[in-house]
Amino acid sequence: MAQTEQSPVDTVVERMHSFRADWPATDGVAVFNRVYLAVTEEIDRRIDGGEFPDRRAAVTLDVLFARRYLTAVDAAAAGHRPPACWRPLFQYRRHPGVRPVQFALAGINAHIGHDLALAVVDSCRTLGCEPADLEGEFDRVGDILTLLEERIREDLMPGPDLLAIADPLTHLLGSWSLDRARDGAWSAARLLWGVRELPGLAEEFTERLDTGVGLVGRCLLTPWP
């Protein structure tokens, strides 16, 4: 019997499962990886279920988006510097004063705030389309992320016995919004597409975006006693 060819999404999911097996559960990058694995598997289920009218566009965006995270992991593993948006998570991944919910949201911040905009541009180049052609897929992926963010906060926030810690932590995490990050990513993608014929300007904007998202990530990872 001939073997079924593995899909690009399956390859991404397989790599994230391998990370989950290799990293201890308390590792900060592992915390984010568990969250992102759940997101990717949920998106894959919905694509297979026909919830994305343009299957090719949805798969392309999903895979190119995930590859930016995988590239950051590979860079850190090889002793290279990952993008600035990811550096705080890799630097603080074993810090005992950082809570799991902080690791999860710092990873989401890096991936949505920086990687998503670039993945939209990558997808447009691959598919030969404009960002507007991907807006439906972008919104559907964002809706799934929003549902999972709510679950993350419910599952990973400290309980009542840690109220003294939770009060400032709640204030810190409440200052970050996935919806605003999504809106910013879409605006950044449109801007980058608009200046694609001006590589110097596009590179400068991408670098500033990377640095700014990294600064937010560092704030989200503020250690608590």
Short mmCIF file of C-alpha atoms in Angstrom, two decimals:
data_model
loop_
_atom_site.label_atom_id
_atom_site.label_comp_id
_atom_site.label_asym_id
_atom_site.label_seq_id
_atom_site.Cartn_x
_atom_site.Cartn_y
_atom_site.Cartn_z
CA MET A 1 0.00 0.00 0.00
CA ALA A 2 1.39 3.41 -0.97
CA GLN A 3 2.07 5.80 1.88
CA THR A 4 0.06 9.01 2.06
CA GLU A 5 2.25 12.05 1.40
CA GLN A 6 2.64 14.23 4.48
CA SER A 7 1.06 17.68 4.14
CA PRO A 8 3.01 20.86 4.97
CA VAL A 9 0.78 21.42 8.02
CA ASP A 10 1.48 17.87 9.24
CA THR A 11 5.22 18.55 8.97
CA VAL A 12 4.87 21.68 11.12
CA VAL A 13 2.76 19.85 13.71
CA GLU A 14 5.27 16.99 13.82
CA ARG A 15 8.11 19.38 14.61
CA MET A 16 6.14 21.03 17.42
CA HIS A 17 5.35 17.60 18.87
CA SER A 18 9.07 16.82 18.83
CA PHE A 19 9.77 20.03 20.78
CA ARG A 20 7.13 19.04 23.31
CA ALA A 21 8.86 15.71 23.83
CA ASP A 22 12.34 17.25 24.11
CA TRP A 23 11.71 20.24 26.38
CA PRO A 24 10.71 20.11 30.06
CA ALA A 25 7.15 21.29 30.72
CA THR A 26 8.40 24.21 32.83
CA ASP A 27 10.54 25.61 30.00
CA GLY A 28 9.11 28.94 28.88
CA VAL A 29 9.39 28.16 25.18
CA ALA A 30 7.73 24.79 25.85
CA VAL A 31 4.79 26.61 27.46
CA PHE A 32 4.29 28.68 24.31
CA ASN A 33 4.88 25.64 22.10
CA ARG A 34 2.00 23.76 23.79
CA VAL A 35 -0.29 26.71 23.15
CA TYR A 36 0.79 27.12 19.54
CA LEU A 37 0.56 23.40 18.87
CA ALA A 38 -3.07 23.51 20.03
CA VAL A 39 -3.71 26.51 17.76
CA THR A 40 -2.13 24.84 14.72
CA GLU A 41 -4.02 21.59 15.25
CA GLU A 42 -7.30 23.48 15.66
CA ILE A 43 -6.69 25.47 12.46
CA ASP A 44 -5.82 22.23 10.65
CA ARG A 45 -9.06 20.62 11.83
CA ARG A 46 -11.09 23.59 10.65
CA ILE A 47 -9.35 23.65 7.27
CA ASP A 48 -10.12 19.95 6.84
CA GLY A 49 -13.70 20.67 7.94
CA GLY A 50 -14.17 23.19 5.15
CA GLU A 51 -14.39 26.30 7.34
CA PHE A 52 -11.82 28.09 5.15
CA PRO A 53 -13.30 28.66 1.66
CA ASP A 54 -9.85 29.10 0.09
CA ARG A 55 -8.05 26.02 1.37
CA ARG A 56 -4.79 26.72 -0.49
CA ALA A 57 -4.54 30.25 0.88
CA ALA A 58 -5.32 29.08 4.43
CA VAL A 59 -2.70 26.31 4.33
CA THR A 60 -0.09 28.65 2.83
CA LEU A 61 -0.65 31.33 5.48
CA ASP A 62 -0.72 28.75 8.30
CA VAL A 63 2.52 27.07 7.23
CA LEU A 64 4.51 30.21 6.41
CA PHE A 65 3.36 31.73 9.69
CA ALA A 66 4.51 28.66 11.67
CA ARG A 67 7.84 28.49 9.86
CA ARG A 68 8.85 31.84 11.31
CA TYR A 69 8.51 30.39 14.82
CA LEU A 70 10.38 27.24 13.80
CA THR A 71 13.17 29.36 12.31
CA ALA A 72 13.50 31.26 15.59
CA VAL A 73 13.78 27.95 17.48
CA ASP A 74 16.42 26.68 15.07
CA ALA A 75 18.42 29.90 15.36
CA ALA A 76 18.45 29.74 19.17
CA ALA A 77 19.35 26.03 19.14
CA ALA A 78 22.30 26.74 16.82
CA GLY A 79 23.59 29.48 19.11
CA HIS A 80 22.52 32.27 16.75
CA ARG A 81 20.45 35.32 17.62
CA PRO A 82 16.76 34.85 16.83
CA PRO A 83 14.73 37.91 15.77
CA ALA A 84 14.50 40.59 18.46
CA CYS A 85 10.82 39.84 19.05
CA TRP A 86 11.72 36.29 20.17
CA ARG A 87 14.88 37.01 22.17
CA PRO A 88 13.19 37.81 25.51
CA LEU A 89 11.34 34.48 25.52
CA PHE A 90 14.51 32.50 24.81
CA GLN A 91 16.52 34.53 27.32
CA TYR A 92 13.98 34.17 30.14
CA ARG A 93 12.74 30.65 29.30
CA ARG A 94 14.17 29.16 32.53
CA HIS A 95 13.67 32.14 34.86
CA PRO A 96 11.92 30.92 38.05
CA GLY A 97 10.17 34.25 38.60
CA VAL A 98 8.27 34.26 35.30
CA ARG A 99 4.80 32.66 35.34
CA PRO A 100 3.57 30.25 32.63
CA VAL A 101 0.91 32.70 31.41
CA GLN A 102 3.66 35.28 30.83
CA PHE A 103 5.64 32.84 28.70
CA ALA A 104 2.54 31.98 26.67
CA LEU A 105 1.55 35.57 26.00
CA ALA A 106 5.12 36.69 25.29
CA GLY A 107 5.31 34.04 22.59
CA ILE A 108 1.95 35.05 21.16
CA ASN A 109 3.08 38.67 21.20
CA ALA A 110 6.20 37.84 19.18
CA HIS A 111 4.37 35.62 16.75
CA ILE A 112 1.36 37.87 16.16
CA GLY A 113 3.05 41.26 16.53
CA HIS A 114 5.93 40.53 14.16
CA ASP A 115 5.69 37.17 12.40
CA LEU A 116 2.08 37.37 11.26
CA ALA A 117 2.59 40.53 9.20
CA LEU A 118 5.62 39.02 7.47
CA ALA A 119 3.76 35.74 6.89
CA VAL A 120 0.96 37.62 5.12
CA VAL A 121 3.52 39.22 2.80
CA ASP A 122 5.26 35.84 2.28
CA SER A 123 1.88 34.29 1.42
CA CYS A 124 1.04 37.03 -1.07
CA ARG A 125 4.33 36.48 -2.86
CA THR A 126 3.80 32.70 -2.90
CA LEU A 127 0.19 32.87 -4.08
CA GLY A 128 0.58 35.86 -6.40
CA CYS A 129 -2.17 37.83 -4.66
CA GLU A 130 -2.75 41.01 -2.65
CA PRO A 131 -3.20 41.20 1.16
CA ALA A 132 -6.90 42.00 0.62
CA ASP A 133 -7.29 38.55 -0.98
CA LEU A 134 -6.16 36.94 2.28
CA GLU A 135 -8.24 39.03 4.65
CA GLY A 136 -10.89 36.34 5.15
CA GLU A 137 -8.29 33.70 6.04
CA PHE A 138 -6.47 36.20 8.26
CA ASP A 139 -9.68 36.97 10.18
CA ARG A 140 -10.62 33.31 10.62
CA VAL A 141 -7.19 32.45 11.98
CA GLY A 142 -7.43 35.47 14.30
CA ASP A 143 -10.81 34.34 15.62
CA ILE A 144 -9.33 30.96 16.57
CA LEU A 145 -6.40 32.66 18.30
CA THR A 146 -8.77 34.86 20.30
CA LEU A 147 -10.70 31.84 21.60
CA LEU A 148 -7.49 30.10 22.60
CA GLU A 149 -6.10 33.23 24.28
CA GLU A 150 -9.14 33.25 26.56
CA ARG A 151 -8.48 29.60 27.42
CA ILE A 152 -4.81 30.39 28.11
CA ARG A 153 -5.67 33.11 30.59
CA GLU A 154 -8.18 30.85 32.35
CA ASP A 155 -5.83 27.86 32.53
CA LEU A 156 -2.52 29.57 33.31
CA MET A 157 -3.42 32.53 35.51
CA PRO A 158 -2.51 32.01 39.21
CA GLY A 159 -5.34 30.93 41.50
CA PRO A 160 -6.79 32.76 44.53
CA ASP A 161 -4.00 31.45 46.77
CA LEU A 162 -1.55 33.57 44.75
CA LEU A 163 -3.65 36.73 44.86
CA ALA A 164 -0.76 38.90 46.04
CA ILE A 165 1.14 37.92 42.89
CA ALA A 166 -1.89 37.88 40.64
CA ASP A 167 -2.88 41.49 41.29
CA PRO A 168 0.18 43.13 39.62
CA LEU A 169 0.40 40.26 37.16
CA THR A 170 -3.21 40.80 36.09
CA HIS A 171 -2.47 44.50 35.63
CA LEU A 172 0.57 43.74 33.46
CA LEU A 173 -1.12 41.13 31.29
CA GLY A 174 -4.27 43.21 30.98
CA SER A 175 -2.23 45.90 29.23
CA TRP A 176 -1.68 43.59 26.24
CA SER A 177 -4.48 42.77 23.80
CA LEU A 178 -4.49 40.11 21.10
CA ASP A 179 -7.13 42.03 19.15
CA ARG A 180 -4.93 45.13 19.03
CA ALA A 181 -1.93 43.00 18.08
CA ARG A 182 -3.95 41.46 15.23
CA ASP A 183 -5.02 44.88 13.99
CA GLY A 184 -1.43 46.07 14.11
CA ALA A 185 -0.22 42.99 12.23
CA TRP A 186 -2.75 43.55 9.44
CA SER A 187 -1.79 47.22 9.10
CA ALA A 188 1.91 46.29 9.08
CA ALA A 189 1.32 43.65 6.39
CA ARG A 190 -0.50 46.13 4.17
CA LEU A 191 2.22 48.72 4.67
CA LEU A 192 5.01 46.23 3.90
CA TRP A 193 3.20 45.12 0.77
CA GLY A 194 2.76 48.72 -0.28
CA VAL A 195 6.51 49.44 -0.01
CA ARG A 196 7.68 46.10 -1.44
CA GLU A 197 9.35 47.94 -4.35
CA LEU A 198 11.34 50.02 -1.84
CA PRO A 199 13.51 47.34 -0.15
CA GLY A 200 15.45 49.79 2.01
CA LEU A 201 12.31 51.27 3.51
CA ALA A 202 10.71 47.83 3.93
CA GLU A 203 13.80 46.52 5.72
CA GLU A 204 13.91 49.53 8.04
CA PHE A 205 10.22 49.18 8.93
CA THR A 206 10.60 45.43 9.54
CA GLU A 207 13.57 46.01 11.83
CA ARG A 208 11.70 48.67 13.84
CA LEU A 209 8.66 46.38 14.08
CA ASP A 210 10.85 43.53 15.32
CA THR A 211 12.52 45.71 17.96
CA GLY A 212 9.26 47.22 19.18
CA VAL A 213 7.56 43.86 19.57
CA GLY A 214 10.64 42.58 21.41
CA LEU A 215 10.39 45.44 23.88
CA VAL A 216 6.76 44.57 24.63
CA GLY A 217 7.77 40.93 25.10
CA ARG A 218 10.44 41.90 27.61
CA CYS A 219 7.84 43.84 29.61
CA LEU A 220 5.43 40.86 29.55
CA LEU A 221 8.20 38.70 31.01
CA THR A 222 8.83 40.90 34.06
CA PRO A 223 9.81 38.44 36.84
CA TRP A 224 7.75 38.27 40.04
CA PRO A 225 9.05 37.33 43.51
#
